[in-house]
Amino acid sequence: MEEEIKKDVQSMLTPFRYEHCVRTAKKAEELAIRWGYSPKIARIVALAHDMAKDLSYEQYIQYAQENEIILSKEDKLVKVHLHGIIAAKMCEKKYQFTKEMTDAIFYHTTARDNMTLLDKIIYVADKIEDGRDYEGIEELRIMAMQNLDEAILESIHYSIKKCIKQQKYIHSLSIVARNDLLSKRSNRI
Ligand SMILES: [Fe+2]
Ligand SMILES: [Fe+2]
């Protein structure tokens, strides 16, 4: 299945995006080993996570209509979230991914409440793969190996701040994810 996914992803994406998927898979494998999850599943899901990224907005809407995917107003406002929703459905149909696997793809842009270990691995691997470069990434890479929840919280804060700066809509899933992680942190103290 892995080779098939690799081929499909390569044919659906620009070389730049395909390389991002390969690097995300490598990082997801490292995180899975560190945090006690199946490296193979983490690798496969990470490989496929952005497979719908090069489709247009119109294509997302059309795919959703053809596949009985209900998109909320908010989903449509946060356009970047749509590629995860569509890729999750594609993987379910094409490779019979389990719900756990498709959920990790579905939520890889926004995060969510009560994230599974696979959600966390994919979310973080996507943000810290070796090709990424932004302020604070080195600290985030170290944090991901020490405290996965803190790394997610940091990463959500980073993207929320970016949305505010650019006056972009913030998906409520990200706010809920942030509050969930914060509340669990205060319980630990
Ligand atoms: Fe993505
Ligand atoms: Fe990605």
mmCIF file of C-alpha atoms and ligand atoms in Angstrom:
data_model
loop_
_atom_site.group_PDB
_atom_site.id
_atom_site.type_symbol
_atom_site.label_atom_id
_atom_site.label_comp_id
_atom_site.label_asym_id
_atom_site.label_seq_id
_atom_site.Cartn_x
_atom_site.Cartn_y
_atom_site.Cartn_z
ATOM 1 C CA MET A 1 0.000 0.000 0.000
ATOM 2 C CA GLU A 2 2.830 2.395 0.827
ATOM 3 C CA GLU A 3 4.283 2.279 -2.688
ATOM 4 C CA GLU A 4 0.858 2.839 -4.220
ATOM 5 C CA ILE A 5 0.285 5.884 -2.004
ATOM 6 C CA LYS A 6 3.724 7.229 -2.860
ATOM 7 C CA LYS A 7 3.009 6.962 -6.567
ATOM 8 C CA ASP A 8 -0.442 8.529 -6.238
ATOM 9 C CA VAL A 9 0.813 11.404 -4.106
ATOM 10 C CA GLN A 10 3.653 12.049 -6.516
ATOM 11 C CA SER A 11 1.249 12.190 -9.462
ATOM 12 C CA MET A 12 -1.194 14.500 -7.653
ATOM 13 C CA LEU A 13 1.260 17.061 -6.297
ATOM 14 C CA THR A 14 3.978 19.398 -7.485
ATOM 15 C CA PRO A 15 7.507 18.093 -6.755
ATOM 16 C CA PHE A 16 7.819 20.724 -4.001
ATOM 17 C CA ARG A 17 4.709 19.452 -2.192
ATOM 18 C CA TYR A 18 5.587 15.826 -2.797
ATOM 19 C CA GLU A 19 8.969 16.360 -1.141
ATOM 20 C CA HIS A 20 7.194 17.979 1.812
ATOM 21 C CA CYS A 21 5.092 14.811 2.186
ATOM 22 C CA VAL A 22 8.174 12.582 2.078
ATOM 23 C CA ARG A 23 9.904 14.695 4.735
ATOM 24 C CA THR A 24 6.740 14.762 6.875
ATOM 25 C CA ALA A 25 6.644 10.957 6.672
ATOM 26 C CA LYS A 26 10.249 10.754 7.862
ATOM 27 C CA LYS A 27 9.507 13.077 10.776
ATOM 28 C CA ALA A 28 6.283 11.240 11.645
ATOM 29 C CA GLU A 29 8.243 7.984 11.783
ATOM 30 C CA GLU A 30 10.773 9.540 14.184
ATOM 31 C CA LEU A 31 8.000 10.884 16.410
ATOM 32 C CA ALA A 32 6.172 7.546 16.358
ATOM 33 C CA ILE A 33 9.300 5.757 17.534
ATOM 34 C CA ARG A 34 9.806 8.347 20.270
ATOM 35 C CA TRP A 35 6.194 8.295 21.506
ATOM 36 C CA GLY A 36 5.378 4.612 21.101
ATOM 37 C CA TYR A 37 3.210 4.431 17.998
ATOM 38 C CA SER A 38 3.429 2.293 14.857
ATOM 39 C CA PRO A 39 6.134 3.905 12.672
ATOM 40 C CA LYS A 40 4.631 2.337 9.561
ATOM 41 C CA ILE A 41 1.123 3.741 10.100
ATOM 42 C CA ALA A 42 2.523 7.157 11.023
ATOM 43 C CA ARG A 43 4.647 7.111 7.849
ATOM 44 C CA ILE A 44 1.775 6.111 5.561
ATOM 45 C CA VAL A 45 -0.648 8.679 6.990
ATOM 46 C CA ALA A 46 1.963 11.439 6.801
ATOM 47 C CA LEU A 47 2.744 10.559 3.186
ATOM 48 C CA ALA A 48 -0.924 10.992 2.267
ATOM 49 C CA HIS A 49 -1.807 13.978 4.474
ATOM 50 C CA ASP A 50 -1.484 16.659 1.771
ATOM 51 C CA MET A 51 -2.585 14.625 -1.242
ATOM 52 C CA ALA A 52 -5.446 17.043 -2.000
ATOM 53 C CA LYS A 53 -3.394 20.187 -1.521
ATOM 54 C CA ASP A 54 -2.987 21.042 -5.199
ATOM 55 C CA LEU A 55 -6.700 20.937 -6.013
ATOM 56 C CA SER A 56 -8.598 24.195 -6.468
ATOM 57 C CA TYR A 57 -11.311 25.532 -4.172
ATOM 58 C CA GLU A 58 -13.905 24.653 -6.827
ATOM 59 C CA GLN A 59 -12.567 21.109 -6.961
ATOM 60 C CA TYR A 60 -12.862 20.774 -3.174
ATOM 61 C CA ILE A 61 -16.470 21.905 -3.299
ATOM 62 C CA GLN A 62 -17.244 19.567 -6.183
ATOM 63 C CA TYR A 63 -15.551 16.592 -4.496
ATOM 64 C CA ALA A 64 -17.457 17.312 -1.288
ATOM 65 C CA GLN A 65 -20.762 17.401 -3.171
ATOM 66 C CA GLU A 66 -20.019 14.164 -5.011
ATOM 67 C CA ASN A 67 -18.991 12.373 -1.847
ATOM 68 C CA GLU A 68 -21.645 13.553 0.569
ATOM 69 C CA ILE A 69 -19.205 15.571 2.644
ATOM 70 C CA ILE A 70 -21.011 18.297 4.544
ATOM 71 C CA LEU A 71 -18.900 21.422 4.799
ATOM 72 C CA SER A 72 -19.797 24.001 7.411
ATOM 73 C CA LYS A 73 -19.680 27.717 6.727
ATOM 74 C CA GLU A 74 -16.580 27.807 8.873
ATOM 75 C CA ASP A 75 -14.896 25.030 6.867
ATOM 76 C CA LYS A 76 -15.437 27.077 3.738
ATOM 77 C CA LEU A 77 -14.106 30.229 5.391
ATOM 78 C CA VAL A 78 -10.907 28.497 6.466
ATOM 79 C CA LYS A 79 -9.988 27.312 2.992
ATOM 80 C CA VAL A 80 -6.688 25.806 4.108
ATOM 81 C CA HIS A 81 -8.620 23.281 6.205
ATOM 82 C CA LEU A 82 -10.457 21.880 3.148
ATOM 83 C CA HIS A 83 -7.517 19.916 1.739
ATOM 84 C CA GLY A 84 -7.394 17.816 4.920
ATOM 85 C CA ILE A 85 -11.119 17.077 4.815
ATOM 86 C CA ILE A 86 -10.938 16.006 1.167
ATOM 87 C CA ALA A 87 -7.719 13.985 1.543
ATOM 88 C CA ALA A 88 -9.235 12.105 4.503
ATOM 89 C CA LYS A 89 -12.164 10.985 2.326
ATOM 90 C CA MET A 90 -9.887 10.071 -0.583
ATOM 91 C CA CYS A 91 -7.781 7.859 1.685
ATOM 92 C CA GLU A 92 -10.842 6.172 3.163
ATOM 93 C CA LYS A 93 -12.182 5.341 -0.291
ATOM 94 C CA LYS A 94 -8.949 4.486 -2.048
ATOM 95 C CA TYR A 95 -6.871 2.717 0.597
ATOM 96 C CA GLN A 96 -9.502 1.862 3.221
ATOM 97 C CA PHE A 97 -7.694 3.849 5.900
ATOM 98 C CA THR A 98 -9.187 3.351 9.361
ATOM 99 C CA LYS A 99 -11.095 6.164 11.087
ATOM 100 C CA GLU A 100 -8.086 6.826 13.296
ATOM 101 C CA MET A 101 -5.918 7.324 10.210
ATOM 102 C CA THR A 102 -8.383 9.511 8.310
ATOM 103 C CA ASP A 103 -9.044 11.631 11.400
ATOM 104 C CA ALA A 104 -5.346 12.461 11.686
ATOM 105 C CA ILE A 105 -5.460 13.745 8.089
ATOM 106 C CA PHE A 106 -8.796 15.519 8.555
ATOM 107 C CA TYR A 107 -7.520 17.525 11.525
ATOM 108 C CA HIS A 108 -3.902 18.097 10.503
ATOM 109 C CA THR A 109 -4.437 21.813 9.803
ATOM 110 C CA THR A 110 -6.695 22.784 12.698
ATOM 111 C CA ALA A 111 -5.959 20.231 15.441
ATOM 112 C CA ARG A 112 -8.980 19.318 17.636
ATOM 113 C CA ASP A 113 -10.248 18.454 21.079
ATOM 114 C CA ASN A 114 -8.824 15.256 22.645
ATOM 115 C CA MET A 115 -6.301 14.545 19.937
ATOM 116 C CA THR A 116 -5.202 10.938 19.494
ATOM 117 C CA LEU A 117 -1.510 10.078 19.518
ATOM 118 C CA LEU A 118 -1.615 9.714 15.727
ATOM 119 C CA ASP A 119 -3.330 13.141 15.374
ATOM 120 C CA LYS A 120 -0.526 14.653 17.417
ATOM 121 C CA ILE A 121 2.251 12.946 15.493
ATOM 122 C CA ILE A 122 0.881 14.034 12.110
ATOM 123 C CA TYR A 123 0.070 17.557 13.278
ATOM 124 C CA VAL A 124 3.556 18.156 14.631
ATOM 125 C CA ALA A 125 5.499 16.267 11.949
ATOM 126 C CA ASP A 126 3.869 18.499 9.328
ATOM 127 C CA LYS A 127 4.998 21.636 11.163
ATOM 128 C CA ILE A 128 8.591 20.616 11.941
ATOM 129 C CA GLU A 129 9.690 18.472 8.986
ATOM 130 C CA ASP A 130 13.278 19.127 7.921
ATOM 131 C CA GLY A 131 12.393 21.478 5.072
ATOM 132 C CA ARG A 132 10.523 23.977 7.238
ATOM 133 C CA ASP A 133 12.215 27.129 8.419
ATOM 134 C CA TYR A 134 10.649 29.776 10.627
ATOM 135 C CA GLU A 135 11.438 31.541 13.853
ATOM 136 C CA GLY A 136 11.395 29.157 16.812
ATOM 137 C CA ILE A 137 11.375 25.942 14.773
ATOM 138 C CA GLU A 138 14.544 24.547 16.342
ATOM 139 C CA GLU A 139 13.014 24.903 19.826
ATOM 140 C CA LEU A 140 9.827 23.310 18.520
ATOM 141 C CA ARG A 141 11.768 20.335 17.126
ATOM 142 C CA ILE A 142 13.408 19.778 20.500
ATOM 143 C CA MET A 143 10.093 20.246 22.327
ATOM 144 C CA ALA A 144 8.398 17.643 20.117
ATOM 145 C CA MET A 145 10.837 15.038 21.408
ATOM 146 C CA GLN A 146 10.375 16.101 25.052
ATOM 147 C CA ASN A 147 6.707 17.030 25.413
ATOM 148 C CA LEU A 148 4.408 16.455 22.458
ATOM 149 C CA ASP A 149 1.434 18.350 23.923
ATOM 150 C CA GLU A 150 3.525 21.436 24.599
ATOM 151 C CA ALA A 151 4.854 21.317 21.047
ATOM 152 C CA ILE A 152 1.287 21.220 19.697
ATOM 153 C CA LEU A 153 0.217 24.070 21.931
ATOM 154 C CA GLU A 154 3.180 26.128 20.799
ATOM 155 C CA SER A 155 2.436 25.365 17.182
ATOM 156 C CA ILE A 156 -1.271 26.259 17.542
ATOM 157 C CA HIS A 157 -0.264 29.533 19.179
ATOM 158 C CA TYR A 158 2.053 30.226 16.285
ATOM 159 C CA SER A 159 -0.665 29.689 13.690
ATOM 160 C CA ILE A 160 -3.328 31.603 15.663
ATOM 161 C CA LYS A 161 -0.948 34.564 15.984
ATOM 162 C CA LYS A 162 -0.315 34.398 12.244
ATOM 163 C CA CYS A 163 -4.066 34.414 11.539
ATOM 164 C CA ILE A 164 -4.540 37.442 13.787
ATOM 165 C CA LYS A 165 -1.671 39.284 12.156
ATOM 166 C CA GLN A 166 -3.053 38.600 8.692
ATOM 167 C CA GLN A 167 -6.646 39.179 9.848
ATOM 168 C CA LYS A 168 -7.596 35.683 8.772
ATOM 169 C CA TYR A 169 -10.449 33.594 10.118
ATOM 170 C CA ILE A 170 -9.429 31.164 12.896
ATOM 171 C CA HIS A 171 -11.213 27.812 12.813
ATOM 172 C CA SER A 172 -12.982 27.138 16.112
ATOM 173 C CA LEU A 173 -11.423 23.646 16.131
ATOM 174 C CA SER A 174 -8.047 25.306 16.758
ATOM 175 C CA ILE A 175 -9.390 27.362 19.644
ATOM 176 C CA VAL A 176 -11.002 24.267 21.165
ATOM 177 C CA ALA A 177 -7.774 22.296 20.709
ATOM 178 C CA ARG A 178 -5.781 25.042 22.371
ATOM 179 C CA ASN A 179 -8.131 25.295 25.338
ATOM 180 C CA ASP A 180 -8.198 21.516 25.703
ATOM 181 C CA LEU A 181 -4.412 21.324 25.855
ATOM 182 C CA LEU A 182 -4.236 24.292 28.228
ATOM 183 C CA SER A 183 -6.798 22.784 30.585
ATOM 184 C CA LYS A 184 -4.889 19.511 30.655
ATOM 185 C CA ARG A 185 -1.710 21.433 31.405
ATOM 186 C CA SER A 186 -3.267 23.206 34.380
ATOM 187 C CA ASN A 187 -4.510 19.840 35.667
ATOM 188 C CA ARG A 188 -0.976 18.527 35.615
ATOM 189 C CA ILE A 189 0.376 21.377 37.717
HETATM 190 FE FE FE B 1 -1.690 20.273 4.867
HETATM 191 FE FE FE B 2 1.590 19.398 5.079
#
